[in-house]
Coordinates of C-alpha atoms and ligand atoms in Angstrom, one line a residue:
M1 CA 20.1 9.9 -22.6
N2 CA 18.9 7.0 -24.9
I3 CA 21.6 4.3 -23.2
A4 CA 20.3 5.2 -19.6
F5 CA 16.4 5.0 -21.1
D6 CA 17.3 1.5 -22.6
K7 CA 18.5 0.6 -19.2
I8 CA 15.1 0.9 -17.6
S9 CA 13.8 -2.3 -19.5
E10 CA 16.4 -4.6 -17.7
K11 CA 16.9 -2.7 -14.3
G12 CA 13.5 -1.4 -13.9
F13 CA 15.3 2.1 -13.1
L14 CA 17.5 4.6 -14.6
D15 CA 21.0 3.5 -13.5
I16 CA 22.7 7.0 -13.9
E17 CA 26.0 8.0 -11.6
I18 CA 25.1 11.1 -9.3
N19 CA 27.4 13.4 -8.1
P20 CA 28.0 12.2 -4.4
G21 CA 28.1 15.8 -3.2
L22 CA 24.6 16.8 -4.5
D23 CA 22.2 17.4 -1.9
L24 CA 19.4 15.1 -3.0
F25 CA 16.5 16.5 -0.4
A26 CA 17.3 20.5 -2.2
E27 CA 17.2 18.9 -5.7
I28 CA 14.0 17.0 -5.2
E29 CA 12.4 20.0 -3.9
Q30 CA 13.7 21.9 -6.3
L31 CA 12.1 19.6 -9.4
K32 CA 8.8 19.7 -7.4
K33 CA 8.6 23.2 -8.2
E34 CA 10.2 23.6 -11.8
K35 CA 7.9 20.5 -13.0
N36 CA 5.0 21.2 -10.9
A37 CA 5.3 17.8 -9.6
I38 CA 3.5 16.2 -6.6
L39 CA 5.6 13.3 -4.8
L40 CA 3.3 10.9 -2.9
A41 CA 4.6 8.4 -0.7
H42 CA 3.5 5.5 1.2
Y43 CA 4.0 4.8 4.9
Y44 CA 6.0 1.7 4.2
Q45 CA 9.0 3.9 2.2
E46 CA 12.3 4.5 3.7
P47 CA 12.3 7.3 6.1
D48 CA 14.2 9.7 4.0
I49 CA 11.8 9.4 1.1
Q50 CA 8.7 9.9 3.7
D51 CA 10.5 13.4 4.8
V52 CA 10.7 14.6 1.2
A53 CA 7.1 14.0 0.5
D54 CA 4.4 16.3 0.0
Y55 CA 2.2 13.4 1.3
I56 CA 2.3 10.3 3.0
G57 CA -0.7 7.9 3.6
D58 CA -2.0 4.4 3.0
S59 CA -3.7 3.3 0.3
L60 CA -6.8 5.0 0.7
G61 CA -5.3 8.3 1.0
L62 CA -2.7 7.8 -1.3
A63 CA -5.6 7.1 -4.1
Q64 CA -7.6 10.1 -2.7
K65 CA -4.4 12.6 -3.1
A66 CA -4.1 11.2 -6.5
Q67 CA -7.5 11.9 -7.7
Q68 CA -7.5 15.5 -6.2
T69 CA -4.4 16.8 -7.5
D70 CA -3.8 19.8 -9.7
A71 CA -0.5 18.9 -10.4
D72 CA 1.1 18.0 -13.7
I73 CA 3.0 14.9 -12.6
I74 CA 2.5 12.2 -9.6
V75 CA 5.7 10.8 -8.4
F76 CA 4.5 7.6 -6.9
A77 CA 7.2 6.6 -4.1
G78 CA 5.5 3.1 -3.4
V79 CA 4.6 0.0 -5.2
H80 CA 3.7 -1.0 -9.2
F81 CA 0.1 -1.3 -8.1
M82 CA -0.4 2.1 -6.4
A83 CA 1.2 3.8 -8.9
E84 CA -1.3 2.3 -11.6
T85 CA -3.8 3.3 -9.1
A86 CA -2.8 6.7 -9.6
K87 CA -2.9 6.5 -13.5
I88 CA -6.6 4.9 -13.5
L89 CA -7.6 7.8 -11.4
N90 CA -5.7 10.2 -13.4
P91 CA -5.3 9.4 -17.4
G92 CA -4.3 13.1 -18.2
K93 CA -1.5 13.2 -15.9
K94 CA 2.4 11.5 -15.8
V95 CA 2.9 9.2 -13.2
L96 CA 6.1 8.2 -12.3
L97 CA 7.2 5.2 -10.2
P98 CA 11.5 5.2 -9.3
D99 CA 11.8 1.7 -9.6
L100 CA 9.4 -0.2 -12.0
K101 CA 10.3 -3.8 -10.3
A102 CA 8.5 -2.6 -6.8
G103 CA 6.1 -5.3 -7.2
C104 CA 4.0 -6.5 -4.6
S105 CA 3.7 -10.4 -3.6
L106 CA 0.2 -9.9 -2.8
A107 CA -0.7 -8.4 -6.5
D108 CA 1.5 -11.6 -7.9
S109 CA -0.8 -13.8 -6.0
A110 CA -3.6 -13.1 -8.5
P111 CA -2.4 -13.7 -12.3
A112 CA -5.2 -12.2 -14.2
A113 CA -6.0 -15.4 -16.5
I114 CA -6.2 -17.7 -13.7
F115 CA -8.6 -15.2 -11.8
K116 CA -10.6 -14.7 -14.7
S117 CA -11.6 -18.3 -14.9
F118 CA -11.9 -18.9 -11.3
K119 CA -14.4 -15.8 -11.7
E120 CA -16.1 -17.2 -14.3
K121 CA -17.1 -20.5 -12.5
H122 CA -18.7 -18.6 -10.0
P123 CA -21.2 -16.0 -12.0
D124 CA -23.4 -15.0 -9.3
H125 CA -20.6 -13.8 -7.2
L126 CA -19.8 -9.7 -7.0
V127 CA -16.1 -9.5 -7.1
I128 CA -14.6 -7.3 -4.3
S129 CA -11.3 -6.9 -4.6
Y130 CA -8.3 -5.4 -2.6
I131 CA -6.7 -2.4 -4.3
N132 CA -3.3 -4.5 -3.6
C133 CA -4.0 -5.9 -7.1
T134 CA -2.8 -5.4 -10.4
A135 CA -5.2 -3.3 -13.1
E136 CA -6.0 -6.2 -15.1
I137 CA -7.7 -7.8 -11.7
K138 CA -9.2 -4.5 -10.7
A139 CA -10.6 -4.3 -14.4
L140 CA -12.3 -8.1 -13.6
S141 CA -13.8 -6.5 -10.3
D142 CA -17.2 -4.7 -9.3
I143 CA -15.8 -2.8 -6.0
I144 CA -12.5 -2.2 -4.8
C145 CA -11.4 -1.6 -1.0
T146 CA -8.6 -0.9 0.9
S147 CA -7.7 -2.0 4.7
S148 CA -9.3 1.1 5.4
N149 CA -12.6 1.1 3.9
A150 CA -13.1 -2.9 3.3
E151 CA -15.8 -3.1 6.3
K152 CA -18.1 -0.2 4.9
I153 CA -17.5 -1.5 1.3
I154 CA -18.6 -5.3 2.2
E155 CA -21.8 -3.6 4.4
S156 CA -23.0 -1.4 1.4
V157 CA -23.6 -5.1 -0.4
P158 CA -26.7 -6.8 0.3
K159 CA -26.3 -9.6 2.9
N160 CA -28.0 -12.3 0.0
Q161 CA -25.7 -11.2 -2.5
P162 CA -22.8 -13.6 -2.5
I163 CA -19.4 -12.0 -2.7
L164 CA -15.7 -13.3 -3.9
F165 CA -12.9 -11.4 -2.5
A166 CA -9.4 -11.2 -3.9
P167 CA -6.6 -11.3 -3.5
D168 CA -5.6 -11.5 0.4
K169 CA -6.9 -14.3 2.2
N170 CA -6.0 -13.3 5.6
L171 CA -7.7 -10.0 4.8
G172 CA -10.9 -11.5 3.9
A173 CA -11.1 -14.1 6.7
Y174 CA -10.8 -10.8 9.3
L175 CA -14.0 -9.4 7.1
N176 CA -15.6 -12.7 7.0
K177 CA -15.5 -12.5 10.7
K178 CA -16.0 -8.9 11.3
T179 CA -19.0 -8.6 9.1
G180 CA -20.6 -12.3 9.7
R181 CA -20.1 -13.1 5.7
N182 CA -19.0 -16.0 4.0
M183 CA -17.5 -14.5 1.3
L184 CA -15.4 -16.8 -1.2
L185 CA -11.8 -16.3 -0.8
W186 CA -8.7 -16.0 -2.8
N187 CA -5.8 -17.8 -1.8
G188 CA -3.3 -15.0 -2.0
A189 CA -1.0 -13.4 0.7
C190 CA 1.6 -10.5 1.2
M191 CA 5.1 -11.9 2.5
V192 CA 5.6 -9.2 5.0
H193 CA 2.5 -9.6 7.1
E194 CA 2.7 -13.4 7.0
I195 CA 5.8 -13.8 8.5
F196 CA 5.7 -12.7 12.0
S197 CA 6.2 -15.3 14.4
L198 CA 3.4 -15.6 17.1
E199 CA 5.8 -17.4 19.5
K200 CA 8.3 -14.3 19.4
M201 CA 5.6 -11.8 20.2
T202 CA 4.4 -14.0 23.0
K203 CA 7.6 -13.9 24.6
L204 CA 8.4 -10.2 24.1
K205 CA 4.8 -9.6 25.2
I206 CA 5.8 -10.9 28.3
R207 CA 8.9 -8.8 28.3
H208 CA 7.0 -5.8 27.7
P209 CA 3.5 -7.0 29.5
E210 CA 2.3 -3.4 29.1
A211 CA 2.8 -2.9 25.6
K212 CA -0.3 -3.1 23.2
V213 CA 0.1 -5.3 20.2
I214 CA -1.4 -3.5 17.0
A215 CA -1.5 -5.5 13.9
H216 CA -2.3 -4.8 10.1
P217 CA -5.4 -6.8 8.8
E218 CA -3.1 -8.7 6.2
C219 CA -1.4 -10.8 9.3
E220 CA -2.7 -14.2 9.7
E221 CA -5.6 -14.9 11.7
A222 CA -3.4 -16.4 15.0
V223 CA -1.4 -12.8 15.1
L224 CA -4.7 -10.7 14.9
A225 CA -6.5 -13.0 17.6
F226 CA -3.4 -12.1 19.9
A227 CA -3.4 -8.2 19.0
D228 CA -5.2 -5.4 20.8
Y229 CA -6.5 -3.6 18.0
I230 CA -6.2 -4.1 14.2
G231 CA -6.4 -1.6 11.4
S232 CA -4.7 -0.3 8.2
T233 CA -1.8 1.7 8.5
T234 CA -3.1 5.2 8.8
Q235 CA -5.5 3.4 11.3
L236 CA -2.7 2.1 13.2
L237 CA -0.7 5.2 13.1
K238 CA -3.9 7.2 14.7
Y239 CA -4.2 4.4 17.4
S240 CA -0.5 4.7 18.4
E241 CA -1.2 8.7 18.9
T242 CA -4.7 8.7 21.0
D243 CA -4.0 5.6 23.2
K244 CA -2.8 5.9 26.7
A245 CA -0.6 3.2 26.1
T246 CA 3.1 4.4 25.9
Q247 CA 4.8 0.8 24.2
F248 CA 3.6 -0.7 21.2
I249 CA 4.7 -4.0 19.4
V250 CA 3.8 -2.9 15.9
A251 CA 3.0 -6.2 13.5
T252 CA 3.3 -4.5 9.9
E253 CA 5.9 -3.0 8.0
T254 CA 8.4 -1.3 9.7
G255 CA 8.3 1.6 7.6
I256 CA 5.5 3.0 9.5
L257 CA 7.4 3.1 12.7
H258 CA 9.2 6.3 11.3
Q259 CA 5.8 8.1 11.5
M260 CA 4.7 6.6 14.8
Q261 CA 8.0 7.8 16.1
Q262 CA 7.7 11.0 15.1
N263 CA 4.3 12.0 16.1
S264 CA 4.5 10.2 19.4
P265 CA 8.3 11.1 20.4
F266 CA 8.1 9.8 24.1
K267 CA 6.5 6.2 23.3
T268 CA 8.3 3.1 22.3
F269 CA 7.9 1.4 19.1
I270 CA 8.9 -2.1 19.0
P271 CA 8.6 -4.1 15.8
A272 CA 7.0 -7.6 15.7
P273 CA 9.4 -10.3 15.1
P274 CA 9.7 -12.2 12.1
D275 CA 9.6 -16.1 12.1
N276 CA 13.4 -15.9 11.5
S277 CA 16.5 -13.9 11.6
C278 CA 16.1 -11.7 8.5
A279 CA 14.4 -8.5 8.5
C280 CA 11.4 -9.6 6.9
N281 CA 9.5 -7.1 7.9
D282 CA 10.6 -4.7 5.8
C283 CA 8.8 -4.9 2.3
P284 CA 11.6 -5.9 -0.4
H285 CA 9.5 -4.3 -3.1
M286 CA 8.9 -0.9 -1.1
K287 CA 12.5 -0.6 0.0
L288 CA 13.6 -1.0 -4.0
N289 CA 12.8 2.9 -3.8
T290 CA 15.8 4.9 -3.0
L291 CA 16.2 8.3 -2.9
E292 CA 18.5 8.5 -5.6
K293 CA 16.4 6.5 -7.8
L294 CA 13.5 9.0 -6.8
Y295 CA 15.9 11.9 -7.6
L296 CA 16.8 10.5 -11.3
C297 CA 13.4 9.3 -11.9
M298 CA 12.1 13.1 -11.0
K299 CA 15.0 14.5 -13.1
Y300 CA 14.5 12.7 -16.6
E301 CA 11.1 12.0 -15.8
A302 CA 11.4 8.3 -16.1
P303 CA 10.0 5.3 -15.6
E304 CA 6.6 6.4 -16.1
I305 CA 3.7 4.4 -15.8
K306 CA 1.8 3.6 -19.5
M307 CA -1.7 2.0 -19.8
E308 CA -3.7 1.0 -22.4
E309 CA -7.1 3.1 -22.2
N310 CA -9.6 0.5 -22.6
L311 CA -8.0 -1.2 -19.4
R312 CA -8.0 1.7 -17.7
L313 CA -11.5 2.6 -18.1
A314 CA -12.3 -0.9 -17.1
A315 CA -10.4 -0.7 -14.2
Q316 CA -11.7 3.2 -13.1
K317 CA -15.1 1.4 -12.5
P318 CA -14.7 -0.2 -9.7
M319 CA -12.2 2.4 -8.3
V320 CA -14.9 5.1 -8.6
R321 CA -17.2 2.9 -6.9
M322 CA -15.1 2.4 -3.9
M323 CA -14.6 6.2 -4.0
E324 CA -18.5 6.6 -3.7
I325 CA -19.1 4.3 -1.1
S326 CA -16.2 5.8 1.2
R327 CA -17.1 9.2 0.6
K328 CA -20.9 8.3 1.7
A329 CA -19.4 6.4 4.6
G330 CA -17.4 9.7 5.4
L331 CA -13.9 7.8 5.1
L332 CA -12.5 10.5 2.6
G333 CA -10.4 13.4 4.4
Ligands
13P1 P1 -2.4 -0.1 3.8 O1 -1.7 0.9 2.9 O2 -4.1 0.1 3.1 O3 -2.6 0.0 5.1 O4 -1.8 -1.4 3.4 C1 -1.0 -1.7 3.6 C2 -0.2 -2.1 2.5 O5 0.1 -3.6 2.6 C3 0.1 -1.7 1.2 O6 1.3 -2.7 0.3
SF4_2 FE1 2.7 -5.8 -1.3 FE2 2.9 -6.5 1.3 FE3 5.1 -5.4 0.3 FE4 2.3 -4.2 0.9 S1 4.0 -5.0 2.1 S2 3.3 -3.8 -1.1 S3 0.8 -6.2 0.4 S4 4.3 -7.0 -0.4

């Protein structure tokens, strides 16, 4: 056992051989019961993980579930900042992440020390940070938002209050347009949502004129201008279910197509093409989690998210403000 735990620091996950005959779905279900564990998964996880999860959601839904659960263990099938968020909201619970190296290019684009000096240059600005950031950035923020509630969060701030928005410049620019603000934007971006090719999307639309283009607000301005509908992952999923169109070109991470197809089996979902020939609209961080790593993480209760209490308390404050504003706006289920 000790050898395996040593390996976590190098590899980020438990590297233990698994009997190939094992039914991992059944084993994971059994471990959930034995350990009173809840398995939360983001829509960008691979289909097998989504199928075995207790709850699948976007960042806001997942944060809310993490806050409400009475399970002893939260197993987070997502990326590091999401598991960290669950820990911030749930200090008494054990929070597990199958692969500690499941990071996020957007969160990485805001190193805390550099962000802190940027913030200090704008002392009159209120800091609103997108949830896709580290606990250190959360601790430097006044309010957190997600793509589901960002507009409402910004509208809750008096119009004459200057705002610094971090870390996603694309989401920030979209929100400036929507709310008529002139927020100061940190220069970060998501490597997955920046990759879509407008040229290829236009050609695809010519071939599928009936298809509606739906996009996540982390996409670049030109892609958003081309979209028929813009929304968070959950909002895109709902739109694909309720809209009359039967074909959709989807400009976000491909993992969401699994739920879209399941919920609307007779509709066609086409992933928006990236700028090159690779599968770049698969998030390489999200896809580091596998069913095998998930099983091992539940069995051995590692890797675990740990956080220094002062940092947790500082990061919790803007999260609580986000939850309060979201509740008042009727955005929590
Ligand atoms: P949402 O879950 O808020 O739609 O954000 C998408 C994302 O990029 C998560 O990493
Ligand atoms: Fe980060 Fe983008 Fe991956 Fe989401 S899709 S985890 S924002 S890199």
